[in-house]
């Protein structure tokens, strides 16, 4: 289970907008420098804000990588796959048990 979120979605969106706006106003400003400037103003660690900005760039198609939607879908499919594997193992075990029980009954 993931840790509870410390910042609301609105706060995250506001912080990402502020970083993008700062970079738009100063074209040479890096994401790192913008996050170091804006993060403390909002009470957000610069590394945290940088991670949000990088993921937002991926989600918006501005940078290569796995989008949030794709990551969530992949995690859901992995959970489903694991559940199906467990169900198959249970069915195999039950099938073997009942087959051996039937064989024992016929041999008597």
CSV table of C-alpha atoms in Angstrom, one decimal:
chain,number,residue,atom,x,y,z
A,1,UNK,CA,0.0,0.0,0.0
A,2,UNK,CA,1.5,3.4,-1.0
A,3,UNK,CA,2.2,6.0,1.6
A,4,UNK,CA,-0.5,8.7,2.2
A,5,UNK,CA,-0.1,11.8,0.1
A,6,UNK,CA,1.3,14.8,1.9
A,7,UNK,CA,0.3,17.3,-0.8
A,8,UNK,CA,-3.1,17.6,-2.5
A,9,UNK,CA,-3.4,17.3,-6.2
A,10,UNK,CA,-4.2,21.0,-6.4
A,11,UNK,CA,-0.9,21.9,-4.7
A,12,UNK,CA,1.0,19.5,-7.0
A,13,UNK,CA,-0.6,21.1,-10.1
A,14,UNK,CA,0.1,24.6,-8.8
A,15,UNK,CA,3.7,23.8,-8.1
A,16,UNK,CA,4.2,22.3,-11.6
A,17,UNK,CA,2.6,25.3,-13.2
A,18,UNK,CA,4.9,27.6,-11.3
A,19,UNK,CA,8.0,25.7,-12.4
A,20,UNK,CA,6.8,25.7,-16.1
A,21,UNK,CA,6.0,29.5,-15.8
A,22,UNK,CA,9.4,30.2,-14.3
A,23,UNK,CA,11.1,28.3,-17.1
A,24,UNK,CA,9.0,30.1,-19.7
A,25,UNK,CA,9.9,33.5,-18.3
A,26,UNK,CA,13.6,32.6,-18.1
A,27,UNK,CA,14.4,30.3,-21.1
A,28,UNK,CA,17.8,29.3,-19.8
A,29,UNK,CA,16.5,28.1,-16.4
A,30,UNK,CA,16.8,24.4,-15.9
A,31,UNK,CA,14.2,22.3,-14.2
A,32,UNK,CA,16.6,21.7,-11.3
A,33,UNK,CA,17.2,25.4,-10.8
A,34,UNK,CA,13.5,26.3,-11.0
A,35,UNK,CA,12.6,23.5,-8.5
A,36,UNK,CA,15.3,24.8,-6.1
A,37,UNK,CA,13.8,28.3,-6.3
A,38,UNK,CA,10.1,27.4,-6.2
A,39,UNK,CA,10.1,24.3,-3.9
A,40,UNK,CA,11.1,26.1,-0.7
A,41,UNK,CA,8.5,28.9,-1.3
A,42,UNK,CA,5.8,26.2,-1.3
A,43,UNK,CA,7.2,24.0,1.4
A,44,UNK,CA,8.1,21.2,-1.1
A,45,UNK,CA,11.5,19.6,-1.3
A,46,UNK,CA,13.1,20.5,-4.6
A,47,UNK,CA,13.8,16.8,-5.4
A,48,UNK,CA,10.1,16.0,-4.9
A,49,UNK,CA,9.0,18.9,-7.1
A,50,UNK,CA,11.6,17.9,-9.8
A,51,UNK,CA,10.1,14.3,-9.8
A,52,UNK,CA,6.6,15.7,-10.3
A,53,UNK,CA,7.8,18.0,-13.1
A,54,UNK,CA,9.6,15.2,-14.9
A,55,UNK,CA,6.6,12.9,-14.7
A,56,UNK,CA,4.3,15.7,-15.9
A,57,UNK,CA,6.6,16.1,-18.9
A,58,UNK,CA,6.4,12.4,-19.7
A,59,UNK,CA,2.6,12.4,-19.2
A,60,UNK,CA,2.3,15.4,-21.6
A,61,UNK,CA,4.4,13.8,-24.2
A,62,UNK,CA,7.3,16.3,-23.8
A,63,UNK,CA,9.8,13.7,-22.6
A,64,UNK,CA,10.2,9.9,-23.3
A,65,UNK,CA,9.2,7.5,-20.6
A,66,UNK,CA,6.3,5.5,-19.1
A,67,UNK,CA,3.2,7.6,-18.5
A,68,UNK,CA,1.3,7.5,-15.3
A,69,UNK,CA,-1.7,5.8,-17.0
A,70,UNK,CA,0.6,3.2,-18.6
A,71,UNK,CA,2.3,2.6,-15.2
A,72,UNK,CA,-1.0,2.2,-13.4
A,73,UNK,CA,-2.4,-0.2,-16.1
A,74,UNK,CA,0.8,-2.3,-16.0
A,75,UNK,CA,0.5,-2.6,-12.2
A,76,UNK,CA,-3.1,-3.6,-12.5
A,77,UNK,CA,-2.3,-6.2,-15.1
A,78,UNK,CA,0.6,-7.6,-13.0
A,79,UNK,CA,-1.7,-8.0,-10.0
A,80,UNK,CA,-4.3,-9.7,-12.2
A,81,UNK,CA,-1.7,-12.0,-13.7
A,82,UNK,CA,-0.5,-13.0,-10.2
A,83,UNK,CA,-4.1,-13.7,-9.1
A,84,UNK,CA,-4.7,-15.9,-12.1
A,85,UNK,CA,-1.5,-17.8,-11.5
A,86,UNK,CA,-2.6,-18.5,-7.9
A,87,UNK,CA,-6.0,-19.6,-9.1
A,88,UNK,CA,-4.4,-22.0,-11.6
A,89,UNK,CA,-2.1,-23.5,-8.9
A,90,UNK,CA,-5.2,-24.1,-6.7
A,91,UNK,CA,-7.0,-25.8,-9.6
A,92,UNK,CA,-4.0,-28.0,-10.4
A,93,UNK,CA,-3.6,-29.1,-6.8
A,94,UNK,CA,-7.4,-29.8,-6.5
A,95,UNK,CA,-7.4,-31.7,-9.8
A,96,UNK,CA,-4.4,-33.9,-8.6
A,97,UNK,CA,-6.1,-34.5,-5.2
A,98,UNK,CA,-9.4,-35.6,-6.7
A,99,UNK,CA,-7.7,-37.7,-9.4
A,100,UNK,CA,-5.7,-39.6,-6.7
A,101,UNK,CA,-8.8,-40.0,-4.6
A,102,UNK,CA,-10.7,-41.5,-7.6
A,103,UNK,CA,-7.8,-43.8,-8.3
A,104,UNK,CA,-7.7,-45.0,-4.7
A,105,UNK,CA,-11.5,-45.6,-4.8
A,106,UNK,CA,-11.2,-47.8,-7.9
A,107,UNK,CA,-8.3,-49.8,-6.5
A,108,UNK,CA,-10.3,-50.9,-3.5
